[in-house]
Coordinates of C-alpha atoms and ligand atoms in Angstrom, one line a residue:
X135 CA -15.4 -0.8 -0.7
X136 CA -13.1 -1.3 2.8
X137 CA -15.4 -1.1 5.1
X138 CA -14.3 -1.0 9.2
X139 CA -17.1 -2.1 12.1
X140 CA -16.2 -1.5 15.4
X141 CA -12.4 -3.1 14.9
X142 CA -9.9 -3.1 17.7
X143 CA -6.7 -4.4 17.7
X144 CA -5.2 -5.5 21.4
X145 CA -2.0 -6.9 21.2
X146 CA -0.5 -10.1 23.2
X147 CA 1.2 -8.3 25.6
X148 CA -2.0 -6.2 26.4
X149 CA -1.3 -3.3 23.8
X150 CA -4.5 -1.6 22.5
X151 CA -3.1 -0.5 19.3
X152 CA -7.2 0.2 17.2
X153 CA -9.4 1.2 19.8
X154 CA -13.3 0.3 18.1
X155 CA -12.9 2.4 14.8
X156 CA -15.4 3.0 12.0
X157 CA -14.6 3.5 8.6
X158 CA -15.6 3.7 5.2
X159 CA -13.2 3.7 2.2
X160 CA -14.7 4.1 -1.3
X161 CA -13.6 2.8 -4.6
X162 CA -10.7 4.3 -6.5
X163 CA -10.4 6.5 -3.3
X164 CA -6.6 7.9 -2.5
X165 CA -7.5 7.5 1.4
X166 CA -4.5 8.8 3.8
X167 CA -4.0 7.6 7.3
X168 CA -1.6 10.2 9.1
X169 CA -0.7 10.2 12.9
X170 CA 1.8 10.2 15.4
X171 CA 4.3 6.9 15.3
X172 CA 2.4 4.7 17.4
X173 CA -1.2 5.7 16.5
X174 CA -2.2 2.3 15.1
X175 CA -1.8 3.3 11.2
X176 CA 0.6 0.1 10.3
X177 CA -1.8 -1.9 12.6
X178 CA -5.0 -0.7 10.6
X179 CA -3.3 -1.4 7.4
X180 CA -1.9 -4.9 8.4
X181 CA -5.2 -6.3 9.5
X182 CA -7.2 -5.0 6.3
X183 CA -5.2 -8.4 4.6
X184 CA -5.0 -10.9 7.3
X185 CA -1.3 -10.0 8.5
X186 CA -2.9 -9.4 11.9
X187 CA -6.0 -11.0 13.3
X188 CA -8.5 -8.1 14.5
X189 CA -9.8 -8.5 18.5
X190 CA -13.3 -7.3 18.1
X191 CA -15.4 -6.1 14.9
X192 CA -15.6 -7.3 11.3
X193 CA -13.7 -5.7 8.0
X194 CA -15.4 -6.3 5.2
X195 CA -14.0 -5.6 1.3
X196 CA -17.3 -5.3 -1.0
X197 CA -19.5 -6.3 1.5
X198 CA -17.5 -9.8 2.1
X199 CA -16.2 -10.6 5.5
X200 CA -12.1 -10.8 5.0
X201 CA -12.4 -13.8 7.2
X202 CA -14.8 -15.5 4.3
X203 CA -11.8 -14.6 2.1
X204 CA -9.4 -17.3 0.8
X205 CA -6.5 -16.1 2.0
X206 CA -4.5 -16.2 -1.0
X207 CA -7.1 -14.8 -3.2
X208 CA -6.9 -11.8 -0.4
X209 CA -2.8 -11.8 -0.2
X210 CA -2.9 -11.6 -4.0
X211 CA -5.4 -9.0 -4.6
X212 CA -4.4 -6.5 -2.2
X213 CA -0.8 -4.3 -3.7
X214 CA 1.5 -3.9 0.1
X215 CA 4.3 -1.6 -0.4
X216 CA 6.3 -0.8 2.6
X217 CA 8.6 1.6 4.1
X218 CA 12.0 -0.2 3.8
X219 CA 12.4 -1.3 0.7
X220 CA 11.9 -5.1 0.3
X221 CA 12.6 -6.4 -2.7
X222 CA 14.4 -10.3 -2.9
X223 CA 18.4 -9.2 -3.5
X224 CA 18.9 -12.5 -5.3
X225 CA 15.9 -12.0 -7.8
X226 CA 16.5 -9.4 -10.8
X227 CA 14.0 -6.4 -11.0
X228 CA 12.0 -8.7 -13.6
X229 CA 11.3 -11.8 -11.2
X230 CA 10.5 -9.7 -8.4
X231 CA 7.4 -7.9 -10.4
X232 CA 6.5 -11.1 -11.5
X233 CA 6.0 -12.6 -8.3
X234 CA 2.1 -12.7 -8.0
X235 CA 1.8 -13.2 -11.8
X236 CA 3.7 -16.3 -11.5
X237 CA 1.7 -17.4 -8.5
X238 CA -1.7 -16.8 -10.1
X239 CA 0.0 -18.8 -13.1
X240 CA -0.2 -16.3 -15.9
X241 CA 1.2 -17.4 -19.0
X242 CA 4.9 -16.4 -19.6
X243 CA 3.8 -14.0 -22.5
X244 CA 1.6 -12.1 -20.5
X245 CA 4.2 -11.9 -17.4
X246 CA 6.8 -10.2 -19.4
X247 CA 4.6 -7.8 -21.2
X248 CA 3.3 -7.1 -17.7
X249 CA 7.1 -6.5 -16.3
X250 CA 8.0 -4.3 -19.5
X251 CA 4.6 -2.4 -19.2
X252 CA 5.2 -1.4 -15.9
X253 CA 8.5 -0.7 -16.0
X254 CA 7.6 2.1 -18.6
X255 CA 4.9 3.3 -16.6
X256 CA 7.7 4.0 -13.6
X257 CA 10.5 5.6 -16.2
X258 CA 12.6 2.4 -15.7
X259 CA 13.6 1.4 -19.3
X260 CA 12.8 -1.9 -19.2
X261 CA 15.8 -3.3 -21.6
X262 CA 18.0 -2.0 -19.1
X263 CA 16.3 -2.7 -15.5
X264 CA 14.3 -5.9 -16.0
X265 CA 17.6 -8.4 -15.7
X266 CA 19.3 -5.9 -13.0
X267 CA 19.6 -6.9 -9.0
X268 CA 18.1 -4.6 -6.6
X269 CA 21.4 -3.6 -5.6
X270 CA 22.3 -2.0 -9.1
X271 CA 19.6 0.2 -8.5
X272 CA 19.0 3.6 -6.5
X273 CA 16.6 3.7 -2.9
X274 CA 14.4 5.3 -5.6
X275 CA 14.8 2.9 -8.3
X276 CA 14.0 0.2 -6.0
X277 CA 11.4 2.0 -4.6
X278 CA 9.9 2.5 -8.0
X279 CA 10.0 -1.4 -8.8
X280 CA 8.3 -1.9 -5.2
X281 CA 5.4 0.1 -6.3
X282 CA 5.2 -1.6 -9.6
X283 CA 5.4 -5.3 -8.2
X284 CA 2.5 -4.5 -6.1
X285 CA 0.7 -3.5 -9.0
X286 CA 1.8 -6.0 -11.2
X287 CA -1.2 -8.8 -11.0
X288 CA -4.1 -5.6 -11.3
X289 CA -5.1 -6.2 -7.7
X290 CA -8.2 -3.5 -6.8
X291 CA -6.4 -2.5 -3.8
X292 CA -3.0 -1.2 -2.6
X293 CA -2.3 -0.5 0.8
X294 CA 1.2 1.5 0.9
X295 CA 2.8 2.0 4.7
X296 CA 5.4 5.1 4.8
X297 CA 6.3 3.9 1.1
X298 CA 9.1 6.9 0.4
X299 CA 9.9 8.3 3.8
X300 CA 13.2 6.7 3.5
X301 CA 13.7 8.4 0.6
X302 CA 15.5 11.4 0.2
X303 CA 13.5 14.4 -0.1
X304 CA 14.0 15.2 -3.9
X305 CA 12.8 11.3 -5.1
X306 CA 10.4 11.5 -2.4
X307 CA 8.7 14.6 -4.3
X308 CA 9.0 12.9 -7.9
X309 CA 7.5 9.5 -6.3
X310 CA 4.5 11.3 -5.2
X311 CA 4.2 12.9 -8.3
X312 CA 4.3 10.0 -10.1
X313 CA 1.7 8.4 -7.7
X314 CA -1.0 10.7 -8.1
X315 CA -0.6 10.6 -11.9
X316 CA -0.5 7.2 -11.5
X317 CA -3.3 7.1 -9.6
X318 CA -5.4 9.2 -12.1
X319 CA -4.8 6.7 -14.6
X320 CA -5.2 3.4 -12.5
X321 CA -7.9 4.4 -10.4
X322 CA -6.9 2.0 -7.7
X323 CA -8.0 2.3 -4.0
X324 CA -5.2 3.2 -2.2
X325 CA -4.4 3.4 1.8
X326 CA -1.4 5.2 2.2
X327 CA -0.2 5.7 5.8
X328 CA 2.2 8.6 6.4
X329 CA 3.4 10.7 9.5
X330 CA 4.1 14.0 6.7
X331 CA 1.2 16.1 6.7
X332 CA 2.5 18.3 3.5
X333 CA 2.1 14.4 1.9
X334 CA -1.2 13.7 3.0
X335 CA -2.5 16.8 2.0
X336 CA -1.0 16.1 -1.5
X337 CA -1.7 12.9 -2.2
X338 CA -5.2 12.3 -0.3
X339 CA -8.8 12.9 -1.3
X340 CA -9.6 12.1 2.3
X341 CA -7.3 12.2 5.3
X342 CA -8.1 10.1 8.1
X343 CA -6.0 11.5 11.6
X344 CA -5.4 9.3 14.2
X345 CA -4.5 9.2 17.7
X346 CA -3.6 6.5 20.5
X347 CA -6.1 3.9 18.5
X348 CA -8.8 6.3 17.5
X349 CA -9.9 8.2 15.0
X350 CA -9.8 12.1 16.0
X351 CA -10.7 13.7 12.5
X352 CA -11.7 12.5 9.0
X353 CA -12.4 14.8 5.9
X354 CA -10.5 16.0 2.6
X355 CA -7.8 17.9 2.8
X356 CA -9.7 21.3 2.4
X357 CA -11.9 20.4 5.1
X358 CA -8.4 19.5 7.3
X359 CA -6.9 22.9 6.9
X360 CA -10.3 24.6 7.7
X361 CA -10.8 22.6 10.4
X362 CA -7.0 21.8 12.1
Ligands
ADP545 P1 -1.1 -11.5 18.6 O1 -1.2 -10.9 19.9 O2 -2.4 -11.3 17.8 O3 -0.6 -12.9 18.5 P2 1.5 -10.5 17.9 O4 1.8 -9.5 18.9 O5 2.1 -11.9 18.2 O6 -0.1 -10.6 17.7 O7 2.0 -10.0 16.5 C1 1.1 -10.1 15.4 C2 1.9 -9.8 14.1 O8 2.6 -8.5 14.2 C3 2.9 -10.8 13.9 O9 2.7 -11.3 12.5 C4 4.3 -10.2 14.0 O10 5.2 -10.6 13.0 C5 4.0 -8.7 13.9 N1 4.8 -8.0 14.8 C6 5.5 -8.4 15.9 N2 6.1 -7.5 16.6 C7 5.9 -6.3 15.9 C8 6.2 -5.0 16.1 N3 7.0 -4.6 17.2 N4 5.8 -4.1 15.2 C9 5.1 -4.5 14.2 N5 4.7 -5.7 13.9 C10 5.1 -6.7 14.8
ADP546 P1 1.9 3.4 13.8 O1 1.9 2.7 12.6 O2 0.9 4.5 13.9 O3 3.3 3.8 14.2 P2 1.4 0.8 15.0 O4 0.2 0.3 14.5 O5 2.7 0.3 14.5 O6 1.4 2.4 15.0 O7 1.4 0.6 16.6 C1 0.3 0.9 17.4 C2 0.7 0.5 18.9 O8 0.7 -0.9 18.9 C3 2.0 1.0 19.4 O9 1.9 1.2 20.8 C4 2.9 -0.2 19.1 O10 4.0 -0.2 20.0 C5 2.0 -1.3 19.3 N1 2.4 -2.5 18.6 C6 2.5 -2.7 17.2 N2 2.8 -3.9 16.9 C7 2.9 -4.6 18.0 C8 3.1 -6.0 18.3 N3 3.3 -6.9 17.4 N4 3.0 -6.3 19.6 C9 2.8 -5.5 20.6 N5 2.6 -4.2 20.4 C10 2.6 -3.7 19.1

């Protein structure tokens, strides 16, 4: 479904952050991307939807260029989660999930039977979070309404960078929890980079290792421990 040809990434000021790497994610796939800081994971992640232009090879998302991609059509159907947590402070918890829906003009009905639907899904009840500002909410609250905003408009694909190292450790455990029976239920393709090892090996069906630009070892996370 992603597919990588040859794709480095060298930055302006002469940085070769994705030296030539090959890669194949499948559909539905929970696909981990762990390394050292510096490895090129955010890199790989930000040029799979146009954030960063790639120096050499293609990317292609079933079988289409992303360059042949509208850009918005790309923006929208690709979920980004980050590390810090990014929600608009001035927008409540409802506006901010409904951010792509609006933008792809669903109809109002459908937008907040979206918001209260995912809300739910994260154990946010939604009479009492969907009219709340971030700020009323805990890191892990938030966190929660960042995973369900990129979720909200069904996009096929969700690329999550670091998305609960920030968290403490006992929300981080219940958020990635929550993901993988999530996951089971969604079937989503997900790229998740991470530098914790224990949460690749929980949360991946294949974990990709990388080093200074390259790829250095690929496999599921049986094949990892065999094989460290
Ligand atoms: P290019 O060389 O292709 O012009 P840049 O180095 O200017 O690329 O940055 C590309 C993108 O990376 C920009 O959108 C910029 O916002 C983002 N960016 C800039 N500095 C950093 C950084 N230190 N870490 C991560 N992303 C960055
Ligand atoms: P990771 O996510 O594994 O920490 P990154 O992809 O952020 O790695 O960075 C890979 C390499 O590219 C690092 O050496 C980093 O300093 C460099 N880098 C990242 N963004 C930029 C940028 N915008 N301009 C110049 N160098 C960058």
């Amino acid at each position: 479904m992603i597919q990588f040809d040859n794709v480095s990434k060298q930055y302006g000021d002469g940085t070769k952050a994705v030296d030539s790497i090959n890669l194949h994610i499948k559909e539905g796939e929970f696909f981990v991307i762990i390394g050292p800081s510096g490895s090129g994971k955010t890199t790989v992640l930000k040029m799979i939807n146009r954030l960063i232009p790639l120096t050499a090879g293609t990317i292609s998302i079933n079988g289409k260029r992303i360059s042949d991609y509208d850009i918005h059509e790309l923006r929208w159907d690709i979920g980004y989660v980050l590390q810090q947590i990014a929600l608009f402070p001035h927008m409540t918890i409802g506006e901010n999930i409904a951010i792509v829906p609006e933008l792809k003009n669903w109809e109002q009905g459908k937008i907040k039977e979206r918001i209260d639907e995912l809300l739910e899904m994260v154990g946010l009840e939604p009479d009492i979070y969907r009219s709340r500002k971030p700020h009323e909410l805990s890191g892990g609250q938030q966190q929660r309404v960042g995973v369900t905003r990129a979720l909200a408009a069904n996009p096929p694909i969700i690329l999550m960078d670091e998305p609960f190292s920030a968290l403490d450790p006992i929300s981080r455990e219940k958020l990635q929890e929550d993901l993988i029976h999530l996951q089971k239920k969604i079937k989503k393709t997900i790229v998740f980079v991470t530098h914790d090892m224990k949460e690749a090996i929980k949360l991946g069906d294949r974990i990709c290792v990388m080093k200074d630009g390259e790829i250095v070892q690929i496999g599921t996370p049986e094949e990892l421990l065999a094989n460290p």
